[in-house]
Amino acid sequence: MKQFFAFIKKEFFHIWRDKRTLFILLGMPITQIIIFGFALTNEVKNSKMAILDLSKDASSKQLIQKMSIGKYFDATSVLYNYQEVEPIFKKGKIKMVLIIPQQFANDLQHGNQAHIQLICDGSDPNVANTLSTYATAIIKDFQSQLVKEQKLPYRIETDIRMLYNPELKGAYSFVPGVMALILMLTCAMMTSIAIVKEKEMGTMEIILVSPLKPFGVVIAKAIPYMLLSMVNVITILLLSVYVLDVPIRGNLILLLSEGLLFTITSLALGLLISSITDSQQVAMLISLMGLFLPTTVFSGYMFPIENMPIPLQVMSNMVPAKWFYFIVKTIMIKGLGFQYVWKETCILIGMTVVLFGLSIKNFKTRLS
Amino acid sequence: MNKENVIVVNGLTKSFGDFVAVDHISFEVSKGEIFGFLGANGAGKTTAMRMLCGLSTPTSGKAMVAGFDVFREAEKIKQNIGYMSQKFSLYEDLTIKENIQFYGGIYGLTKKQIQEKTDYLVAHLHLQNHQNSLVKSLPLGWKQKLAFSVAIVHDPAIVFLDEPTGGVDPVTRREFWELIYDASERGITVFVTTHYMDEAEYCHRVSIMVDGRIEALDTPKGLKKTYDSVSMDEVFLKLARKAVRGE
């Protein structure tokens, strides 16, 4: 046991001496949270819009006013004919054109149907989608105001409430995602690099000749990174609560324990990587390509997994971050308890056991 | 087993598939002896040494190291040997003191023992003013002397040195050997592989491996006489030329 602590102490010296890496490790969650929380948001505000109003009457004016009064659209240009539509998109000055045809007011008053055209810049599909949704909602709202003035036999009004995240804030899904990403990076990458470094420097041989058990060495190397990762988890939680206003609705202890579990899963992955490579560069490349990418793509916080082709959906199940993301979201954002995440927790535990088993087996075969 | 013999090897063999890396080698090394283990690259030195350190299990044969069987008691062997490799074996980003503390720690020395050892080593190697400097700031010769001192910090029965003096000048090498003689006088057996024939002359006895077998084993003086050579260099060349195995 004393040998074990001597080793951990040495590991801390390594981390402490390498101030730059330490700074990156501890600074990464802060920058990531700030970048993801503020810069990368799905909300589209103050989009520039052009208006082609061929109707020019009271109701079209009303609609235009309604559109530009909110925080979503700024009517920056006014067009006078259809020929102007395409050039203004080409200039890239606007994201959407609202076209109100000449017979709009007439149709509205005499016929049962009036048409409005929305043209969006589809080269940026996500933005285009969001904008058309916002615009449609505003138009619907406008319509229901008009309808109120008349008597109609039936009327269905949709009241939409966004559960757990009423304002549809992007941060609600980014915080759990960033947490998965950061833990994956600090644990898996740093542990694998730390172990491979010993191999590269030739100190691994000395350790293997010493009475320390190889498994003990591996665990001793992982412990400092586990502690660092827990510091990161706490940093992320503090930032999300006090800076991004993302609440922790569920049980904090449960959340932290799940964090610890995922840390151990990542460590196991790091060990596996270190057992198959001999150089720090390779370890880093494998960690980045093999962990960073799948974590970002398949955890579900950037791209919805349900929309992926079936083979990719199946693949996503092998990514531990996907399960952790679900767990954090459920506990933190939805405020639900362990009975809602036990299945995912079991999957993570299972993955960890398999990964540990594989890396120990690899270590043993390499030694003999 | 002779009480004075700390290494007894009998017909030790290691094969990887069809390839026999170490082919029935037998020898004995007595307490406090400086035993040179020579051979061209690929002759099987490293494999033999790994087996003696308990790092790899022999295919057949017998070997006792520090009184323990390499097959069954590898863990006990590890507790009783020291090891220094050709690749550098100290942590460059730790200070001298921290390195000594770490190696003392993993061999289970008590705090007090570590403190005494640190004071002794620092004084002995004239490093009083440097004990808190990082190892990477030291010249190579100092690092190697320190690495050797650290390898025997737990007073092992045997210390294995795998080409310990690569890349240093003859003067520093000579100083390094003073430390080896010191250790030998304190009863520590030194098992050393080397490529430098001037170092081979410093050994009490030398074995020369060719193609996995021990081709010659005697004192440097005896070897020179047997092979009618003026230097160990000549002896080595005469023997190593017989090799059929490439690198």
Coordinates of C-alpha atoms in Angstrom, one line a residue:
Chain A
M1 CA 0.0 0.0 0.0
K2 CA 2.9 2.3 0.9
Q3 CA 4.4 1.6 -2.5
F4 CA 1.1 2.4 -4.1
F5 CA 1.1 5.9 -2.4
A6 CA 4.7 6.5 -3.4
F7 CA 3.6 6.0 -7.0
I8 CA 0.6 8.2 -6.8
K9 CA 2.7 11.0 -5.2
K10 CA 5.2 10.7 -8.1
E11 CA 2.3 10.9 -10.6
F12 CA 1.1 14.2 -8.9
F13 CA 4.7 15.6 -9.3
H14 CA 4.5 14.8 -13.0
I15 CA 1.2 16.6 -13.4
W16 CA 2.3 19.5 -11.2
R17 CA 5.6 20.0 -13.1
D18 CA 3.9 20.1 -16.4
K19 CA 2.1 23.4 -15.7
R20 CA 1.0 24.0 -19.3
T21 CA -0.9 20.7 -19.5
L22 CA -2.4 21.2 -16.1
F23 CA -3.6 24.6 -17.1
I24 CA -5.2 23.2 -20.3
L25 CA -6.8 20.4 -18.3
L26 CA -8.4 22.7 -15.8
G27 CA -9.1 25.5 -18.3
M28 CA -10.7 23.3 -20.9
P29 CA -14.0 22.9 -19.2
I30 CA -14.2 26.6 -18.6
T31 CA -13.6 27.6 -22.2
Q32 CA -15.7 24.8 -23.5
I33 CA -18.7 25.7 -21.4
I34 CA -18.4 29.4 -22.3
I35 CA -18.0 28.6 -26.0
F36 CA -20.8 26.1 -26.1
G37 CA -23.0 28.0 -23.8
F38 CA -22.8 31.3 -25.5
A39 CA -21.4 31.1 -28.9
L40 CA -22.9 27.9 -30.1
T41 CA -26.6 28.2 -29.7
N42 CA -29.5 26.8 -31.7
E43 CA -31.5 29.9 -31.1
V44 CA -31.5 32.3 -34.0
K45 CA -31.9 35.9 -33.0
N46 CA -32.1 39.1 -35.0
S47 CA -32.1 37.5 -38.4
K48 CA -32.1 39.9 -41.2
M49 CA -35.2 39.7 -43.3
A50 CA -36.4 41.4 -46.5
I51 CA -40.0 42.2 -47.2
L52 CA -41.8 42.2 -50.5
D53 CA -45.2 43.6 -49.7
L54 CA -47.4 43.7 -52.8
S55 CA -50.6 44.0 -50.9
K56 CA -49.8 47.2 -49.0
D57 CA -52.9 47.5 -46.8
A58 CA -53.7 47.5 -43.2
S59 CA -53.6 43.7 -42.6
S60 CA -50.3 43.2 -44.4
K61 CA -48.8 46.1 -42.4
Q62 CA -50.0 44.5 -39.3
L63 CA -48.4 41.2 -40.1
I64 CA -45.1 42.9 -41.0
Q65 CA -45.1 44.8 -37.8
K66 CA -45.8 41.6 -35.9
M67 CA -42.9 39.8 -37.6
S68 CA -40.3 42.5 -36.9
I69 CA -41.4 43.5 -33.4
G70 CA -40.1 40.3 -31.8
K71 CA -36.4 39.4 -31.1
Y72 CA -36.2 37.0 -34.0
F73 CA -36.4 39.1 -37.1
D74 CA -35.1 42.4 -38.2
A75 CA -36.7 43.7 -41.4
T76 CA -33.7 45.4 -42.9
S77 CA -34.7 45.6 -46.6
V78 CA -37.8 46.4 -48.5
L79 CA -38.2 45.0 -51.9
Y80 CA -40.6 46.2 -54.6
N81 CA -40.8 43.3 -57.1
Y82 CA -40.0 39.6 -57.5
Q83 CA -36.9 40.3 -59.6
E84 CA -35.1 41.7 -56.5
V85 CA -35.5 38.5 -54.5
E86 CA -32.7 36.4 -55.9
P87 CA -30.0 39.2 -56.0
I88 CA -30.5 40.0 -52.4
F89 CA -30.0 36.4 -51.4
K90 CA -26.9 36.3 -53.6
K91 CA -25.5 39.2 -51.8
G92 CA -25.9 37.3 -48.6
K93 CA -27.4 40.2 -46.8
I94 CA -30.5 38.4 -45.6
K95 CA -31.7 35.0 -44.4
M96 CA -35.3 35.2 -45.3
V97 CA -37.8 37.0 -47.6
L98 CA -41.4 37.4 -46.6
I99 CA -43.6 37.8 -49.7
I100 CA -47.2 39.1 -49.3
P101 CA -49.0 38.8 -52.6
Q102 CA -51.2 41.5 -54.1
Q103 CA -54.5 39.8 -53.4
F104 CA -53.6 39.1 -49.8
A105 CA -56.0 41.5 -48.1
N106 CA -58.7 40.7 -50.6
D107 CA -58.4 36.9 -50.1
L108 CA -58.4 37.4 -46.4
Q109 CA -61.6 39.3 -46.3
H110 CA -63.6 37.6 -49.0
G111 CA -62.2 34.2 -49.6
N112 CA -61.3 31.6 -47.0
Q113 CA -57.7 31.3 -47.9
A114 CA -54.9 33.7 -48.2
H115 CA -51.3 32.9 -49.2
I116 CA -48.0 34.1 -47.9
Q117 CA -44.6 33.0 -49.2
L118 CA -41.5 32.5 -47.1
I119 CA -38.2 32.1 -48.9
C120 CA -35.3 31.0 -46.8
D121 CA -31.6 30.6 -47.5
G122 CA -31.3 26.8 -47.6
S123 CA -27.5 26.8 -47.8
D124 CA -27.6 26.9 -44.1
P125 CA -30.3 24.3 -43.4
N126 CA -30.5 24.5 -39.7
V127 CA -30.9 28.2 -39.6
A128 CA -33.4 28.0 -42.5
N129 CA -35.4 25.5 -40.6
T130 CA -35.5 27.4 -37.4
L131 CA -36.4 30.6 -39.2
S132 CA -39.3 29.1 -41.1
T133 CA -40.6 27.6 -37.9
Y134 CA -40.4 30.9 -36.1
A135 CA -42.1 32.7 -38.9
T136 CA -44.8 30.1 -39.2
A137 CA -45.5 30.4 -35.5
I138 CA -45.8 34.2 -35.8
I139 CA -48.1 34.0 -38.8
K140 CA -50.3 31.5 -37.0
D141 CA -50.5 33.8 -34.1
F142 CA -51.5 36.6 -36.4
Q143 CA -54.2 34.4 -37.9
S144 CA -55.7 33.4 -34.6
Q145 CA -56.0 37.1 -33.7
L146 CA -57.9 37.7 -36.9
V147 CA -60.1 34.7 -36.3
K148 CA -61.1 36.0 -32.9
E149 CA -62.9 38.8 -34.6
Q150 CA -65.2 36.4 -36.4
K151 CA -67.5 33.7 -35.2
L152 CA -66.4 30.2 -36.2
P153 CA -68.0 26.8 -35.4
Y154 CA -64.8 25.1 -34.5
R155 CA -61.5 26.3 -33.3
I156 CA -58.5 24.3 -32.1
E157 CA -55.8 26.2 -30.5
T158 CA -52.5 24.6 -29.8
D159 CA -50.8 25.5 -26.5
I160 CA -47.3 24.4 -26.7
R161 CA -45.3 24.0 -23.5
M162 CA -41.6 22.9 -23.6
L163 CA -41.2 20.6 -20.6
Y164 CA -38.0 20.8 -18.6
N165 CA -36.6 23.6 -20.8
P166 CA -39.4 26.2 -21.3
E167 CA -37.2 28.7 -23.0
L168 CA -35.6 26.0 -25.3
K169 CA -32.1 27.0 -24.2
G170 CA -29.3 25.4 -26.0
A171 CA -27.2 25.2 -22.8
Y172 CA -29.6 22.6 -21.4
S173 CA -28.3 20.0 -23.9
F174 CA -24.8 21.4 -24.2
V175 CA -23.9 21.1 -20.5
P176 CA -24.3 17.3 -20.3
G177 CA -22.6 17.0 -23.7
V178 CA -19.6 19.1 -22.7
M179 CA -19.4 17.1 -19.5
A180 CA -19.1 13.8 -21.4
L181 CA -16.6 15.3 -23.8
I182 CA -14.3 16.8 -21.2
L183 CA -14.3 13.7 -19.0
M184 CA -13.6 11.5 -22.0
L185 CA -10.7 13.8 -23.0
T186 CA -9.1 14.3 -19.6
C187 CA -9.4 10.7 -18.5
A188 CA -8.9 8.6 -21.5
M189 CA -6.4 10.7 -23.3
M190 CA -4.3 11.8 -20.4
T191 CA -4.1 8.4 -18.8
S192 CA -3.1 6.7 -22.0
I193 CA -0.5 9.3 -22.7
A194 CA 0.8 9.1 -19.1
I195 CA 1.3 5.3 -19.3
V196 CA 2.7 5.4 -22.8
K197 CA 5.2 8.1 -21.7
E198 CA 6.7 5.6 -19.2
K199 CA 7.1 3.1 -22.0
E200 CA 8.8 5.7 -24.2
M201 CA 11.1 7.0 -21.5
G202 CA 12.2 3.5 -20.6
T203 CA 11.0 3.9 -17.0
M204 CA 8.3 1.3 -17.5
E205 CA 10.9 -1.4 -17.6
I206 CA 12.2 -0.3 -14.2
I207 CA 8.7 -0.3 -12.8
L208 CA 8.1 -3.8 -14.1
V209 CA 11.3 -5.1 -12.5
S210 CA 10.2 -3.5 -9.2
P211 CA 7.9 -5.4 -6.8
L212 CA 5.0 -3.2 -7.9
K213 CA 2.2 -5.2 -9.5
P214 CA 1.5 -4.0 -13.1
F215 CA -2.1 -3.7 -12.3
G216 CA -1.3 -1.5 -9.3
V217 CA 0.9 0.7 -11.5
V218 CA -1.9 1.2 -13.9
I219 CA -4.4 2.1 -11.2
A220 CA -1.9 4.4 -9.5
K221 CA -1.5 6.2 -12.8
A222 CA -5.2 6.6 -13.3
I223 CA -6.0 8.0 -9.8
P224 CA -4.6 11.5 -10.2
Y225 CA -6.5 11.9 -13.5
M226 CA -9.7 10.7 -11.8
L227 CA -9.3 13.4 -9.2
L228 CA -8.7 16.0 -11.8
S229 CA -11.7 14.9 -13.7
M230 CA -13.9 15.2 -10.6
V231 CA -12.6 18.7 -10.2
N232 CA -13.7 19.3 -13.8
V233 CA -17.1 17.9 -13.2
I234 CA -17.6 20.3 -10.3
T235 CA -16.3 23.2 -12.3
I236 CA -18.7 22.4 -15.1
L237 CA -21.7 22.1 -12.7
L238 CA -20.8 25.4 -11.0
L239 CA -20.5 27.2 -14.3
S240 CA -23.7 25.8 -15.6
V241 CA -25.7 26.8 -12.5
Y242 CA -24.2 30.2 -11.9
V243 CA -23.2 31.3 -15.4
L244 CA -25.6 29.6 -17.8
D245 CA -28.6 29.4 -15.5
V246 CA -28.9 25.6 -16.1
P247 CA -30.3 24.2 -12.9
I248 CA -29.4 20.9 -11.3
R249 CA -32.9 19.5 -10.7
G250 CA -32.0 16.0 -9.6
N251 CA -30.0 14.6 -6.8
L252 CA -26.5 16.0 -6.7
I253 CA -24.9 13.0 -5.1
L254 CA -26.5 10.7 -7.8
L255 CA -25.2 13.0 -10.5
L256 CA -21.7 13.1 -9.0
S257 CA -21.6 9.3 -8.6
E258 CA -22.6 8.8 -12.3
G259 CA -19.9 11.3 -13.1
L260 CA -17.4 9.1 -11.2
L261 CA -18.7 6.0 -13.0
F262 CA -18.2 7.6 -16.4
T263 CA -14.7 8.8 -15.3
I264 CA -13.8 5.2 -14.6
T265 CA -15.2 4.1 -18.0
S266 CA -13.0 6.7 -19.7
L267 CA -10.0 5.6 -17.7
A268 CA -10.6 2.0 -18.8
L269 CA -10.7 3.2 -22.4
G270 CA -7.4 5.1 -21.8
L271 CA -5.8 2.0 -20.4
L272 CA -6.9 0.0 -23.4
I273 CA -5.4 2.6 -25.7
S274 CA -2.1 2.6 -23.8
S275 CA -2.0 -1.2 -23.9
I276 CA -2.0 -1.2 -27.7
T277 CA 0.4 1.6 -28.5
D278 CA 4.0 2.5 -27.7
S279 CA 4.3 6.1 -28.6
Q280 CA 2.7 9.2 -27.1
Q281 CA 1.7 10.6 -30.6
V282 CA -0.1 7.4 -31.5
A283 CA -1.9 7.4 -28.2
M284 CA -3.0 11.0 -28.7
L285 CA -4.2 10.4 -32.2
I286 CA -6.2 7.3 -31.3
S287 CA -7.7 9.2 -28.4
L288 CA -8.7 12.1 -30.6
M289 CA -10.0 10.2 -33.5
G290 CA -11.3 7.2 -31.6
L291 CA -12.9 9.1 -28.7
F292 CA -13.3 12.8 -29.4
L293 CA -15.1 12.3 -32.7
P294 CA -17.6 9.5 -31.7
T295 CA -18.3 11.4 -28.5
T296 CA -19.2 14.6 -30.3
V297 CA -21.1 12.9 -33.1
F298 CA -22.8 10.0 -31.3
S299 CA -23.7 11.2 -27.9
G300 CA -26.7 13.0 -29.3
Y301 CA -26.1 16.5 -28.0
M302 CA -25.1 17.9 -31.4
F303 CA -26.9 15.7 -33.9
P304 CA -30.1 13.8 -33.0
I305 CA -29.4 10.1 -33.1
E306 CA -33.0 9.3 -34.2
N307 CA -32.3 11.0 -37.5
M308 CA -29.3 8.9 -38.3
P309 CA -29.3 5.9 -40.6
I310 CA -29.9 2.6 -38.8
P311 CA -26.3 1.3 -39.0
L312 CA -25.1 4.6 -37.4
Q313 CA -27.8 4.3 -34.7
V314 CA -26.6 0.9 -33.9
M315 CA -23.0 2.1 -33.7
S316 CA -23.9 4.9 -31.4
N317 CA -24.9 2.3 -28.8
M318 CA -21.2 1.4 -28.4
V319 CA -20.2 4.9 -27.5
P320 CA -20.2 5.3 -23.7
A321 CA -20.8 9.0 -23.9
K322 CA -24.2 8.4 -25.4
W323 CA -25.4 6.7 -22.3
F324 CA -23.7 9.2 -19.9
Y325 CA -25.3 12.0 -21.8
F326 CA -28.7 10.5 -21.4
I327 CA -28.1 9.9 -17.7
V328 CA -26.9 13.4 -17.0
K329 CA -29.8 14.9 -19.0
T330 CA -32.3 12.8 -17.1
I331 CA -30.9 13.6 -13.7
M332 CA -29.8 17.2 -14.1
I333 CA -32.4 18.7 -16.5
K334 CA -35.4 16.5 -15.9
G335 CA -34.7 16.0 -12.2
L336 CA -35.6 12.3 -12.3
G337 CA -34.1 9.7 -9.9
F338 CA -32.1 6.5 -10.2
Q339 CA -35.1 4.4 -11.3
Y340 CA -35.1 6.2 -14.6
V341 CA -31.4 5.7 -15.4
W342 CA -30.5 2.3 -13.8
K343 CA -30.6 0.6 -17.2
E344 CA -28.1 3.1 -18.7
T345 CA -26.0 2.9 -15.6
C346 CA -25.8 -0.9 -15.9
I347 CA -24.7 -0.5 -19.5
L348 CA -21.9 1.8 -18.5
I349 CA -20.8 -0.6 -15.7
G350 CA -20.8 -3.4 -18.2
M351 CA -18.8 -1.5 -20.7
T352 CA -16.3 -0.5 -18.0
V353 CA -15.8 -4.1 -16.9
V354 CA -15.3 -5.3 -20.5
L355 CA -12.8 -2.5 -21.2
F356 CA -10.8 -3.2 -18.0
G357 CA -10.8 -6.9 -18.8
L358 CA -9.5 -6.3 -22.4
S359 CA -6.8 -4.0 -21.2
I360 CA -5.6 -6.3 -18.5
K361 CA -5.5 -9.1 -20.9
N362 CA -3.5 -7.0 -23.4
F363 CA -1.0 -5.9 -20.7
K364 CA -0.4 -9.5 -19.6
T365 CA 0.2 -10.8 -23.1
R366 CA 2.6 -8.0 -23.8
L367 CA 4.6 -8.7 -20.7
S368 CA 5.3 -12.4 -21.3
Chain B
M1 CA 23.2 -24.7 -4.0
N2 CA 26.4 -23.1 -3.0
K3 CA 25.8 -20.5 -0.3
E4 CA 28.0 -18.0 -1.9
N5 CA 26.4 -18.3 -5.3
V6 CA 23.6 -15.8 -5.7
I7 CA 22.8 -16.7 -9.3
V8 CA 22.7 -20.3 -10.4
V9 CA 21.6 -21.0 -13.9
N10 CA 21.3 -24.5 -15.4
G11 CA 20.3 -25.2 -18.9
L12 CA 18.1 -22.1 -19.1
T13 CA 16.3 -21.9 -22.4
K14 CA 13.8 -19.5 -24.0
S15 CA 12.3 -20.1 -27.4
F16 CA 9.7 -18.0 -29.3
G17 CA 8.1 -20.6 -31.6
D18 CA 10.9 -22.2 -33.6
F19 CA 13.4 -19.5 -32.7
V20 CA 15.6 -20.4 -29.7
A21 CA 16.7 -17.1 -28.3
V22 CA 18.5 -18.5 -25.4
D23 CA 19.9 -22.0 -25.8
H24 CA 20.7 -24.0 -22.6
I25 CA 22.9 -21.6 -20.9
S26 CA 24.5 -22.5 -17.5
F27 CA 26.6 -20.4 -15.2
E28 CA 27.0 -19.3 -11.6
V29 CA 27.7 -15.9 -10.1
S30 CA 28.9 -15.5 -6.6
K31 CA 28.1 -12.9 -4.0
G32 CA 29.8 -9.6 -4.6
E33 CA 31.1 -10.6 -8.1
I34 CA 31.1 -8.3 -11.0
F35 CA 29.9 -10.5 -13.8
G36 CA 30.2 -9.2 -17.4
F37 CA 27.6 -10.5 -19.8
L38 CA 28.8 -9.9 -23.4
G39 CA 27.4 -10.7 -26.8
A40 CA 26.7 -9.1 -30.1
N41 CA 23.3 -7.6 -30.8
G42 CA 20.8 -10.4 -31.1
A43 CA 22.9 -12.9 -29.3
G44 CA 20.2 -13.3 -26.6
K45 CA 21.6 -11.2 -23.8
T46 CA 18.5 -9.2 -23.2
T47 CA 16.2 -12.2 -23.2
A48 CA 18.5 -14.0 -20.7
M49 CA 18.5 -11.0 -18.5
R50 CA 14.8 -10.6 -18.6
M51 CA 14.3 -14.2 -17.5
L52 CA 16.7 -13.6 -14.5
C53 CA 14.8 -10.5 -13.5
G54 CA 11.5 -12.4 -13.5
L55 CA 10.1 -10.4 -16.4
S56 CA 9.7 -13.4 -18.7
T57 CA 9.2 -17.0 -18.0
P58 CA 11.8 -19.4 -19.3
T59 CA 10.8 -22.2 -21.7
S60 CA 12.9 -24.8 -19.8
G61 CA 15.9 -25.2 -17.5
K62 CA 16.5 -24.0 -14.0
A63 CA 17.6 -20.7 -12.5
M64 CA 17.8 -19.5 -9.0
V65 CA 18.3 -15.7 -8.4
A66 CA 19.0 -14.5 -4.9
G67 CA 17.9 -17.9 -3.7
F68 CA 14.5 -17.8 -5.5
D69 CA 13.3 -19.8 -8.4
V70 CA 12.6 -17.8 -11.5
F71 CA 9.6 -20.0 -12.4
R72 CA 7.7 -19.9 -9.1
E73 CA 9.1 -17.0 -7.1
A74 CA 9.4 -14.2 -9.6
E75 CA 7.8 -11.7 -7.2
K76 CA 10.4 -12.4 -4.5
I77 CA 13.2 -12.0 -7.0
K78 CA 11.9 -8.6 -7.9
Q79 CA 12.1 -7.5 -4.2
N80 CA 15.8 -8.5 -4.1
I81 CA 17.2 -7.1 -7.3
G82 CA 17.9 -3.7 -8.7
Y83 CA 17.8 -2.8 -12.4
M84 CA 19.1 -0.1 -14.6
S85 CA 18.6 -0.1 -18.3
Q86 CA 20.3 1.4 -21.3
K87 CA 17.4 3.7 -21.8
F88 CA 17.4 6.3 -19.1
S89 CA 15.7 5.2 -15.9
L90 CA 15.2 8.3 -13.8
Y91 CA 12.2 10.7 -14.1
E92 CA 13.5 13.9 -15.8
D93 CA 10.7 16.1 -14.5
L94 CA 11.3 15.0 -10.9
T95 CA 14.1 16.4 -8.6
I96 CA 17.0 14.3 -7.5
K97 CA 15.4 14.0 -4.1
E98 CA 12.0 13.0 -5.4
N99 CA 13.5 10.3 -7.6
I100 CA 15.3 8.8 -4.6
Q101 CA 12.1 9.0 -2.6
F102 CA 10.1 7.4 -5.3
Y103 CA 12.4 4.4 -5.9
G104 CA 12.8 4.0 -2.1
G105 CA 9.1 4.2 -1.8
I106 CA 8.2 1.5 -4.4
Y107 CA 10.7 -0.9 -2.7
G108 CA 8.9 -0.4 0.5
L109 CA 11.6 1.5 2.5
T110 CA 10.4 3.4 5.5
K111 CA 10.4 7.2 5.7
K112 CA 13.4 7.1 7.9
Q113 CA 15.4 4.8 5.7
I114 CA 14.6 6.9 2.7
Q115 CA 15.8 10.0 4.5
E116 CA 19.0 8.4 5.5
K117 CA 19.6 7.0 2.0
T118 CA 18.9 10.4 0.4
D119 CA 21.4 12.1 2.7
Y120 CA 24.0 9.5 2.1
L121 CA 23.6 9.4 -1.7
V122 CA 23.5 13.2 -2.0
A123 CA 26.7 13.5 0.0
H124 CA 28.4 10.5 -1.7
L125 CA 27.7 11.8 -5.2
H126 CA 28.5 15.5 -4.2
L127 CA 25.1 16.6 -5.2
Q128 CA 24.3 18.6 -2.0
N129 CA 23.7 21.8 -4.0
H130 CA 21.5 20.1 -6.5
Q131 CA 19.2 17.8 -4.6
N132 CA 16.2 20.0 -5.4
S133 CA 17.1 20.5 -9.1
L134 CA 15.2 18.6 -11.8
V135 CA 17.1 15.6 -13.1
K136 CA 16.8 16.9 -16.7
S137 CA 19.2 19.8 -15.7
L138 CA 22.0 17.4 -14.9
P139 CA 24.8 16.3 -17.3
L140 CA 24.4 12.7 -18.6
G141 CA 27.3 11.3 -16.6
W142 CA 25.8 12.5 -13.3
K143 CA 22.4 11.2 -14.3
Q144 CA 23.9 7.7 -14.9
K145 CA 25.7 7.7 -11.6
L146 CA 22.5 8.8 -9.9
A147 CA 20.5 6.2 -11.8
F148 CA 22.9 3.5 -10.5
S149 CA 22.7 4.7 -7.0
V150 CA 19.0 4.7 -7.2
A151 CA 18.9 1.2 -8.6
I152 CA 20.7 0.0 -5.4
V153 CA 18.8 2.2 -3.0
H154 CA 17.1 -0.8 -1.4
D155 CA 20.4 -2.7 -1.0
P156 CA 19.5 -5.6 -3.3
A157 CA 21.4 -8.8 -3.5
I158 CA 22.0 -8.3 -7.2
V159 CA 21.9 -5.4 -9.5
F160 CA 21.3 -5.9 -13.2
L161 CA 22.8 -3.2 -15.5
D162 CA 21.8 -3.3 -19.1
E163 CA 24.4 -1.3 -21.1
P164 CA 24.5 1.3 -18.4
T165 CA 27.2 3.6 -19.8
G166 CA 26.0 4.2 -23.3
G167 CA 27.0 7.6 -24.7
V168 CA 29.4 8.8 -22.0
D169 CA 33.1 9.5 -22.3
P170 CA 35.8 7.1 -20.9
V171 CA 36.5 9.3 -17.9
T172 CA 32.9 9.4 -16.8
R173 CA 32.7 5.7 -17.5
R174 CA 35.7 5.1 -15.2
E175 CA 34.0 7.1 -12.4
F176 CA 30.8 5.1 -13.0
W177 CA 32.8 2.0 -12.5
E178 CA 34.2 3.3 -9.1
L179 CA 30.5 3.1 -8.0
I180 CA 30.2 -0.4 -9.2
Y181 CA 33.3 -1.5 -7.3
D182 CA 31.9 0.2 -4.2
A183 CA 28.7 -1.7 -4.5
S184 CA 30.6 -5.0 -5.1
E185 CA 32.7 -4.4 -2.0
R186 CA 29.4 -3.9 0.0
G187 CA 28.4 -7.4 -1.2
I188 CA 26.1 -6.5 -4.0
T189 CA 26.5 -8.7 -7.0
V190 CA 26.7 -6.8 -10.2
F191 CA 25.5 -8.4 -13.5
V192 CA 26.4 -6.1 -16.3
T193 CA 25.9 -6.2 -20.1
T194 CA 28.1 -3.9 -22.2
H195 CA 29.4 -3.1 -25.6
Y196 CA 32.5 -1.4 -24.4
M197 CA 35.5 -3.8 -24.2
D198 CA 37.4 -1.5 -21.8
E199 CA 34.5 -2.1 -19.4
A200 CA 34.7 -5.9 -20.0
E201 CA 38.3 -5.7 -18.6
Y202 CA 37.0 -4.2 -15.4
C203 CA 34.8 -7.2 -14.7
H204 CA 35.8 -10.1 -12.4
R205 CA 34.5 -12.6 -14.9
V206 CA 33.1 -12.3 -18.3
S207 CA 30.8 -14.6 -20.3
I208 CA 30.4 -14.1 -24.1
M209 CA 27.2 -15.2 -25.7
V210 CA 27.0 -16.2 -29.4
D211 CA 23.8 -17.3 -31.0
G212 CA 22.0 -17.9 -27.8
R213 CA 24.7 -20.0 -26.2
I214 CA 27.5 -19.1 -23.8
E215 CA 30.6 -19.6 -25.9
A216 CA 33.2 -18.6 -23.3
L217 CA 33.3 -17.8 -19.6
D218 CA 36.4 -16.9 -17.7
T219 CA 38.2 -14.0 -16.1
P220 CA 39.3 -11.4 -18.7
K221 CA 42.9 -12.5 -18.2
G222 CA 42.0 -16.2 -18.7
L223 CA 40.0 -15.4 -21.8
K224 CA 42.8 -13.4 -23.4
K225 CA 45.1 -16.3 -22.7
T226 CA 42.8 -19.0 -24.1
Y227 CA 42.1 -17.0 -27.3
D228 CA 45.6 -15.8 -27.6
S229 CA 44.6 -12.2 -27.7
V230 CA 46.1 -9.0 -26.4
S231 CA 42.8 -7.4 -25.6
M232 CA 39.2 -8.3 -24.8
D233 CA 38.3 -6.6 -28.1
E234 CA 40.2 -9.2 -30.0
V235 CA 38.6 -12.0 -27.9
F236 CA 35.2 -10.7 -28.6
L237 CA 35.7 -10.3 -32.3
K238 CA 37.1 -13.9 -32.6
L239 CA 34.1 -15.3 -30.9
A240 CA 31.4 -13.0 -32.3
R241 CA 32.5 -13.8 -35.9
K242 CA 31.3 -17.3 -35.4
A243 CA 27.8 -16.1 -35.2
V244 CA 25.4 -17.2 -37.9
R245 CA 22.4 -15.3 -36.7
G246 CA 22.1 -11.8 -38.0
E247 CA 21.0 -8.8 -36.0

